[in-house]
XYZ file of N, CA and C in Angstrom:
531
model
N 0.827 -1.182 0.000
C 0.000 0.000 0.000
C 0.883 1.261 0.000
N 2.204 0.923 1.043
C 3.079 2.159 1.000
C 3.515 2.599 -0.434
N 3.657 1.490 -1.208
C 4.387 1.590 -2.417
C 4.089 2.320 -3.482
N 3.024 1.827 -3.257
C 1.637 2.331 -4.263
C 1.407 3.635 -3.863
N 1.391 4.181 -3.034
C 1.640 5.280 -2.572
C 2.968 6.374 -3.213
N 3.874 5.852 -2.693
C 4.921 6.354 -3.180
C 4.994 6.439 -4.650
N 4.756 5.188 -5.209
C 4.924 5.436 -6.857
C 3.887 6.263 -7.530
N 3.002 6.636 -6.690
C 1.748 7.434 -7.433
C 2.214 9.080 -7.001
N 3.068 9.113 -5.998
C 3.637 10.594 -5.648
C 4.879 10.396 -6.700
N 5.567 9.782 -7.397
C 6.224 9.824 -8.188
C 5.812 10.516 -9.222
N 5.147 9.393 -9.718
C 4.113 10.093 -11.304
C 4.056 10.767 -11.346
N 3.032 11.254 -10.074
C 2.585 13.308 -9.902
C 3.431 13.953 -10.137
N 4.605 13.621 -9.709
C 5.858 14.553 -9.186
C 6.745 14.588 -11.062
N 7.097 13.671 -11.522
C 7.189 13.604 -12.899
C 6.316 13.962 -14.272
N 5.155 13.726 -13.841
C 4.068 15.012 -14.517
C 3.901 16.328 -14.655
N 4.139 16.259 -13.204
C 4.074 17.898 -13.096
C 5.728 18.492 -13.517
N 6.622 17.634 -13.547
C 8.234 18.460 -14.001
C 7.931 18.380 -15.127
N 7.441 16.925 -16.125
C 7.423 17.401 -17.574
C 6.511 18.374 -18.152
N 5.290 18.492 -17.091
C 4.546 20.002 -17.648
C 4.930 21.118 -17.925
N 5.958 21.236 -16.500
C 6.974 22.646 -16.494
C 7.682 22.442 -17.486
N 8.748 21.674 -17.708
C 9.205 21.355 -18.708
C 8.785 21.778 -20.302
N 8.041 21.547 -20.843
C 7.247 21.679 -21.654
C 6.651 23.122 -21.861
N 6.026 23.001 -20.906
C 5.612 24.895 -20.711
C 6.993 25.736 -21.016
N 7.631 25.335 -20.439
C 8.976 26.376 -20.359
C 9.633 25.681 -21.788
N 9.474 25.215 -22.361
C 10.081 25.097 -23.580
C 8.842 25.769 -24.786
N 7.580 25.870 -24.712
C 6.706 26.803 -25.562
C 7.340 28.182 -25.597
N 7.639 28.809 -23.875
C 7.700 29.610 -23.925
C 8.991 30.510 -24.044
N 10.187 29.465 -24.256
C 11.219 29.871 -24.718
C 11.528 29.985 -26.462
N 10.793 29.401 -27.122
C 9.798 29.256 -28.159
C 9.018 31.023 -28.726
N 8.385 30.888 -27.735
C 7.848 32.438 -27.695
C 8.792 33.503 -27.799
N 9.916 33.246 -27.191
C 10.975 34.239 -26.437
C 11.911 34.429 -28.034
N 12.071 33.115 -28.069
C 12.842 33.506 -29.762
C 11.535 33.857 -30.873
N 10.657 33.602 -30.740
C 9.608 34.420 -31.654
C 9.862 36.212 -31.759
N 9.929 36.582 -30.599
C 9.721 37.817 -29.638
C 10.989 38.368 -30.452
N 12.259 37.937 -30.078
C 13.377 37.816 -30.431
C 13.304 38.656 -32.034
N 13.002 37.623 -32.605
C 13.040 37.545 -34.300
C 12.369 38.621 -34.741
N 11.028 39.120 -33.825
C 10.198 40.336 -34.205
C 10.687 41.038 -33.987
N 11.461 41.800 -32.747
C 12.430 42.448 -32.359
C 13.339 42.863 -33.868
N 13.761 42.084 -34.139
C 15.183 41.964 -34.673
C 14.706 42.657 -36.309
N 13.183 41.967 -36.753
C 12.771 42.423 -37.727
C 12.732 44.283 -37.728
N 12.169 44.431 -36.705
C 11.956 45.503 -36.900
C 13.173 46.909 -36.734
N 14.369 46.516 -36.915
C 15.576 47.266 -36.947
C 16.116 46.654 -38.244
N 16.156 46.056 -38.729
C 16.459 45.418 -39.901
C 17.033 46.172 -40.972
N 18.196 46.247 -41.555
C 18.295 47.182 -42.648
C 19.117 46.570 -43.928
N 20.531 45.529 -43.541
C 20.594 45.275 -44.668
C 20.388 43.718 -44.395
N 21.182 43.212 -46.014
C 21.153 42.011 -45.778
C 21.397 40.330 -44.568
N 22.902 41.206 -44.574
C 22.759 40.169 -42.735
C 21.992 40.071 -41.575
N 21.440 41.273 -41.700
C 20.151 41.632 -40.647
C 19.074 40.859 -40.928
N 18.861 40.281 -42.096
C 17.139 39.610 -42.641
C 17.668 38.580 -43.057
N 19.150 38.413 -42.779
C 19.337 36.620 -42.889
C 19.304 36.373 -41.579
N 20.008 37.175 -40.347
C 19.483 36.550 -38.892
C 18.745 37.000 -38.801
N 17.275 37.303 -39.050
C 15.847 37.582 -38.430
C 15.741 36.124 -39.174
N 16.065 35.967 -40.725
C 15.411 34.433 -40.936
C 15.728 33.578 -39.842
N 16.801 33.635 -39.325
C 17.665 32.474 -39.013
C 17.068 32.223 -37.074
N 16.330 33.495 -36.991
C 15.982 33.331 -35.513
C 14.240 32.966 -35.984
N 13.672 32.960 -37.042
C 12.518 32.721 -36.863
C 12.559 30.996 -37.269
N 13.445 30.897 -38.031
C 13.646 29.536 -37.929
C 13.931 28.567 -36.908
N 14.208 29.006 -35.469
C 14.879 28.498 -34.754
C 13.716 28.467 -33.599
N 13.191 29.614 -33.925
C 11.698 29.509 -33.326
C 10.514 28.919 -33.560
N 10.425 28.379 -34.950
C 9.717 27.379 -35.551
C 10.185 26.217 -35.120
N 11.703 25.874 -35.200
C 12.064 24.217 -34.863
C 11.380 23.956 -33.248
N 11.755 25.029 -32.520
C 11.398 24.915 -31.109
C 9.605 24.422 -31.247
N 9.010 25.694 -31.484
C 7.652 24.652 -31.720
C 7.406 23.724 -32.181
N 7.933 23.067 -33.210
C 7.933 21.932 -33.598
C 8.022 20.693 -32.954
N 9.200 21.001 -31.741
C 9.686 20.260 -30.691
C 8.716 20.002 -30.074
N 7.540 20.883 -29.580
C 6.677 20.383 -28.533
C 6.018 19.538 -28.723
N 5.563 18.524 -28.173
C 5.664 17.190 -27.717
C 3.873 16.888 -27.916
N 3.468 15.942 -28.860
C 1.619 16.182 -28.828
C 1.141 15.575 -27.627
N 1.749 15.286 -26.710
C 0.817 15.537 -25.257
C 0.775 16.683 -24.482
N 2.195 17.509 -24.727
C 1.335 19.136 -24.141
C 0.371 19.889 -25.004
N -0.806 20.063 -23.829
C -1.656 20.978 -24.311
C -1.708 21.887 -25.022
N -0.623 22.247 -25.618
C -0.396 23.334 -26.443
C 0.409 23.168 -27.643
N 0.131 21.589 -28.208
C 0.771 21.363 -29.042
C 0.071 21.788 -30.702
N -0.944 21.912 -30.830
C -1.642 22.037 -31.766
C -1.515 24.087 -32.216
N -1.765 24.723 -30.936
C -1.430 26.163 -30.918
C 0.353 25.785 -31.621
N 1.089 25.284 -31.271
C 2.538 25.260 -31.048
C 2.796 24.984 -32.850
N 2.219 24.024 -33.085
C 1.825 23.273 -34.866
C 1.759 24.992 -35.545
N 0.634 25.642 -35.498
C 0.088 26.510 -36.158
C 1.281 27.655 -35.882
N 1.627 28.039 -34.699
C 2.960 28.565 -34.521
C 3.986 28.878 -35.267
N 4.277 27.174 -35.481
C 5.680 27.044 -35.850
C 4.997 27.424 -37.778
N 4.218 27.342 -38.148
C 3.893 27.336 -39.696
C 4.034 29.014 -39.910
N 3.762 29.611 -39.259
C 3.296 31.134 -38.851
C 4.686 31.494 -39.024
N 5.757 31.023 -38.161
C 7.008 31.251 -37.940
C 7.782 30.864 -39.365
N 7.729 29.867 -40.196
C 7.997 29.360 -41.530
C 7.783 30.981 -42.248
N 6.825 31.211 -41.647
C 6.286 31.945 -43.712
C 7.346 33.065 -43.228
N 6.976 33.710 -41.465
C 8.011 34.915 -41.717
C 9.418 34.611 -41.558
N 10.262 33.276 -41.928
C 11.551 33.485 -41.873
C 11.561 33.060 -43.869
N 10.522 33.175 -44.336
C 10.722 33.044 -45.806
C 10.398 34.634 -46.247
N 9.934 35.172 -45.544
C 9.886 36.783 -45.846
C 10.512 37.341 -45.379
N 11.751 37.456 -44.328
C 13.204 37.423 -44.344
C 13.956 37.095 -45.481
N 13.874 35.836 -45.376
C 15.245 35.729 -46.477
C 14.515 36.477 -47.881
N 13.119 36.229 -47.529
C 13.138 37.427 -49.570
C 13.612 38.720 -49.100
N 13.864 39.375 -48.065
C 14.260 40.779 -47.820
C 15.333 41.060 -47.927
N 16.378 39.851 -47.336
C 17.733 39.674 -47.494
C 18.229 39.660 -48.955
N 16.958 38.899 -49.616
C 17.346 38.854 -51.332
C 17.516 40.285 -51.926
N 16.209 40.603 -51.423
C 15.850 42.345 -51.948
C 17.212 43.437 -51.873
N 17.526 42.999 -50.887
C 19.035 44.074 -50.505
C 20.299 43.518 -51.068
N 20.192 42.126 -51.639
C 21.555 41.858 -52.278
C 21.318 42.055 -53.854
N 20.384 42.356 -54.435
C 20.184 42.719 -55.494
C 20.767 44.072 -56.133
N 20.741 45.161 -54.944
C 21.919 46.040 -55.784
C 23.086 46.225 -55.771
N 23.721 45.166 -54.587
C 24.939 44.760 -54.745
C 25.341 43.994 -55.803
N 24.770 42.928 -56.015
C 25.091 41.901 -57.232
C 25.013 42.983 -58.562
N 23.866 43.692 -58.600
C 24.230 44.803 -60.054
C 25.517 45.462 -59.864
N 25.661 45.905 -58.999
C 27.096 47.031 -58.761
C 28.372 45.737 -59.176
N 28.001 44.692 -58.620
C 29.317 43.643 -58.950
C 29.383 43.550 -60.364
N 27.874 42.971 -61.175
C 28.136 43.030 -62.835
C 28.426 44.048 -63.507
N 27.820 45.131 -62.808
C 28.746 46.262 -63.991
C 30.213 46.836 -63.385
N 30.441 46.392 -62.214
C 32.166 46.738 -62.584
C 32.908 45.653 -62.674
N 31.853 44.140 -63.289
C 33.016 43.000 -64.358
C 32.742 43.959 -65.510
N 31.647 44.760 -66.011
C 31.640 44.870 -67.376
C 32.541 45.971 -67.546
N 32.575 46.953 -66.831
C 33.468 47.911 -67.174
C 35.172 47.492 -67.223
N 34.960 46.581 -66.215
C 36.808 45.807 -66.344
C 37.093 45.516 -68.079
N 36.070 44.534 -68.038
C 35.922 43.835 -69.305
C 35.818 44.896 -70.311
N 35.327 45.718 -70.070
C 35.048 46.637 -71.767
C 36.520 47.876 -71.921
N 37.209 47.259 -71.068
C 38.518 48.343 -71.281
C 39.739 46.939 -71.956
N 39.319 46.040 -72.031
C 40.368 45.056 -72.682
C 39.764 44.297 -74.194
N 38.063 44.218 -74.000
C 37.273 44.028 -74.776
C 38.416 44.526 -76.811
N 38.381 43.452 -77.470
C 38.678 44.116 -78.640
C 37.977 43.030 -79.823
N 37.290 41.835 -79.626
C 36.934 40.833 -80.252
C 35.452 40.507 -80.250
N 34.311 40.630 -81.354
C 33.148 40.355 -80.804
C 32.839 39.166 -79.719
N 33.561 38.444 -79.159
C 33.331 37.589 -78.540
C 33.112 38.501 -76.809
N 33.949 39.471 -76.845
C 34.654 40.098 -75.821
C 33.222 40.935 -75.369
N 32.877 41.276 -76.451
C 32.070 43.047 -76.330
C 30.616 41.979 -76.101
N 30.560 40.587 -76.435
C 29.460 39.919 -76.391
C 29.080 40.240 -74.992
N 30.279 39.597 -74.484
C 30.792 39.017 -72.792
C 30.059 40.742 -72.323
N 30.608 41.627 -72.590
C 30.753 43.065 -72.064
C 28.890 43.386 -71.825
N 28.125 43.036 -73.188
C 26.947 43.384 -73.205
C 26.026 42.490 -72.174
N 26.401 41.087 -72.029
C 25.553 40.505 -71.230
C 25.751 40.759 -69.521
N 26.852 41.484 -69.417
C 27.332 42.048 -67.706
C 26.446 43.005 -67.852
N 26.428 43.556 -68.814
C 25.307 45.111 -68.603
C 24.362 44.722 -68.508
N 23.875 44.004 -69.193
C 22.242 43.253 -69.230
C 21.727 42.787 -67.983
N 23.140 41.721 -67.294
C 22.644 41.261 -66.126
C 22.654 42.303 -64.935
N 23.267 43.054 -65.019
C 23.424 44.154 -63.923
C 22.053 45.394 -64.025
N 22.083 45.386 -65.564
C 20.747 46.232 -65.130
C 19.300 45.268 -65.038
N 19.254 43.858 -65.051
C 17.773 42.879 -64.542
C 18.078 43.027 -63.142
N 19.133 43.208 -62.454
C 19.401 42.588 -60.916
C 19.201 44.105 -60.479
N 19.537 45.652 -60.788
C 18.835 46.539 -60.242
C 17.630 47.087 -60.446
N 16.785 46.513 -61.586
C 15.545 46.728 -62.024
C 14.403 45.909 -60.878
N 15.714 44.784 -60.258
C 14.747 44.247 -58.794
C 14.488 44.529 -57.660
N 15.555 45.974 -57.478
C 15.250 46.614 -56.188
C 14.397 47.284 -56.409
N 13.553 47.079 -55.026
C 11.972 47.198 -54.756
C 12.296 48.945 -54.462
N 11.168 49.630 -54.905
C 10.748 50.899 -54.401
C 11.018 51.603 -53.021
N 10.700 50.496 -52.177
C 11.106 50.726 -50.498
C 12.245 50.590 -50.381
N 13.010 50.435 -51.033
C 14.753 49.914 -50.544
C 15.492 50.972 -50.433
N 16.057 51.338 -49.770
C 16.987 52.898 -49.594
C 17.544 52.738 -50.787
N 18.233 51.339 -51.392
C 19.137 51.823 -52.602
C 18.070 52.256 -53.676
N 17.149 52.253 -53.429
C 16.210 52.386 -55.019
C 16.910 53.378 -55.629
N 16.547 54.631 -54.890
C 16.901 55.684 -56.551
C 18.835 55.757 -56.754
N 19.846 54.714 -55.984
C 20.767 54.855 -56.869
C 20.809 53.580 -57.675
N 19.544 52.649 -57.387
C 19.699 51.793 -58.630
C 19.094 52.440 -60.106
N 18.217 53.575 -60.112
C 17.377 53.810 -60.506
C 18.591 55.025 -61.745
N 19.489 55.524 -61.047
C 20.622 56.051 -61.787
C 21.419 54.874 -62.447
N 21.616 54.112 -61.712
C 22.933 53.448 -62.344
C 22.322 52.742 -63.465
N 20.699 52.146 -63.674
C 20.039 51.511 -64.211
C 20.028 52.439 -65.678
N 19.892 53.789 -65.465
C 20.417 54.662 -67.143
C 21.890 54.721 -67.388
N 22.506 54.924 -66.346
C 23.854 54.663 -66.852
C 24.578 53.529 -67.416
N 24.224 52.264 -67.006
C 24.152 51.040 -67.545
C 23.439 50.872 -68.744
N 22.183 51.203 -68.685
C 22.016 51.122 -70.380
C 22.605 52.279 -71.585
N 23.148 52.867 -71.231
C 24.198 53.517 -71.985
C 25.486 53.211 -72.492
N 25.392 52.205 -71.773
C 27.129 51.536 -71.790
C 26.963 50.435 -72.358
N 25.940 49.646 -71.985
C 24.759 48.730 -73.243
C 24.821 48.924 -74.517
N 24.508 50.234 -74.176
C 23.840 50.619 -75.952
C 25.813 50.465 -76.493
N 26.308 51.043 -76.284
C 27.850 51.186 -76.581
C 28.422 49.911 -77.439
N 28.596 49.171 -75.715
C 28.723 47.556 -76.420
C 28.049 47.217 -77.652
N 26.864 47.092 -77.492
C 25.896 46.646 -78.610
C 26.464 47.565 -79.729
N 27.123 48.202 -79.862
C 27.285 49.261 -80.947
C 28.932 48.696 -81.888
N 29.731 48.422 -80.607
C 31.211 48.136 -80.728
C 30.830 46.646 -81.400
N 29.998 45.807 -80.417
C 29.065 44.221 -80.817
C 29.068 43.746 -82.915
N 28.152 45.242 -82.893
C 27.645 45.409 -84.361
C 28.979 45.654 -85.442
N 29.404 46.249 -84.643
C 30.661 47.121 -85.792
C 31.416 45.853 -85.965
N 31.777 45.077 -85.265
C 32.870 44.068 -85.269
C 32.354 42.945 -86.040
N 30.926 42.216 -85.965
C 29.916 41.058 -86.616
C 30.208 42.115 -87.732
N 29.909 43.495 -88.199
C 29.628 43.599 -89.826
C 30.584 43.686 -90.474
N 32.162 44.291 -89.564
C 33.217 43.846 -90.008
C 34.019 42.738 -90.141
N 33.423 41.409 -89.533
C 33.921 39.677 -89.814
C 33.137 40.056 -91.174
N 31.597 39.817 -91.449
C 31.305 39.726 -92.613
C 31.676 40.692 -93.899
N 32.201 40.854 -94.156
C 33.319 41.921 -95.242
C 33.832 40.962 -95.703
């Protein structure tokens, strides 16, 4: 009878730690949610909205973790999905801001390139850096601080386009001669 006793103050006693347990793991869960919102909302360039992804992700795995016998596993389910979408709207933000870096990178390969450029093969090479540099700043979004110097470099680049394409032409009509 003692036993039975004792092992039933066990249980209790192990129930109630994995409740806490559990509880305190939702709500550390919460804490990196909290975290990640935080973090969103100072956010400016790219490394900033790869760790906001990287903390909402971490806050999703945590819900994920919770266990379908705590009561709060189903809230915790819907949570962690909630937590998914905004560490995928992070990393598109992170995208958004490396987009006028990656243009600034293709047009100063093309400008390297168009000062050695002497072979239509060369001025080919030269025109498709311009091309790609002005699709990759034509993707920074309106809200982006860099907008309006993508929004310059995006005419200045097609000027240097048009060039190539010009040097492009002269050289194809001079093979055919």
């Amino acid at each position: 009878q003692q036993k039975i006793a004792q092992y039933q103050s066990n249980v209790t006693t192990a129930r109630r730690e994995i409740n806490q347990l559990q509880a305190s793991t939702y709500q550390q869960a919460l804490q990196s949610a909290n975290d990640a919102f935080t973090l969103s909302q100072r956010a400016i360039f790219q490394e900033d909205w790869q760790l906001v992804a990287m903390q909402w992700n971490n806050a999703a795995q945590q819900m994920e973790a919770i266990s379908p016998q705590n009561p709060k596993h189903a809230l915790a389910q819907q949570k962690a999905k909630e937590y998914r979408r905004n560490a995928t709207t992070a990393n598109q933000e992170a995208q958004k801001q490396d987009y006028y870096q990656q243009g600034l990178i293709h047009g100063q390969r093309a400008t390297v390139a168009s000062h050695s450029a002497q072979t239509a093969e060369d001025w080919s090479k030269v025109a498709r850096d311009w091309l790609r540099a002005i699709e990759l700043l034509q993707r920074v979004p309106n809200s982006s601080p860099d907008y309006e110097k993508a929004t310059s470099k995006i005419a200045e680049y097609e000027v240097n386009l048009a060039i190539a394409g010009e040097k492009l032409i002269a050289l194809t009509e001079n093979a055919v001669r």
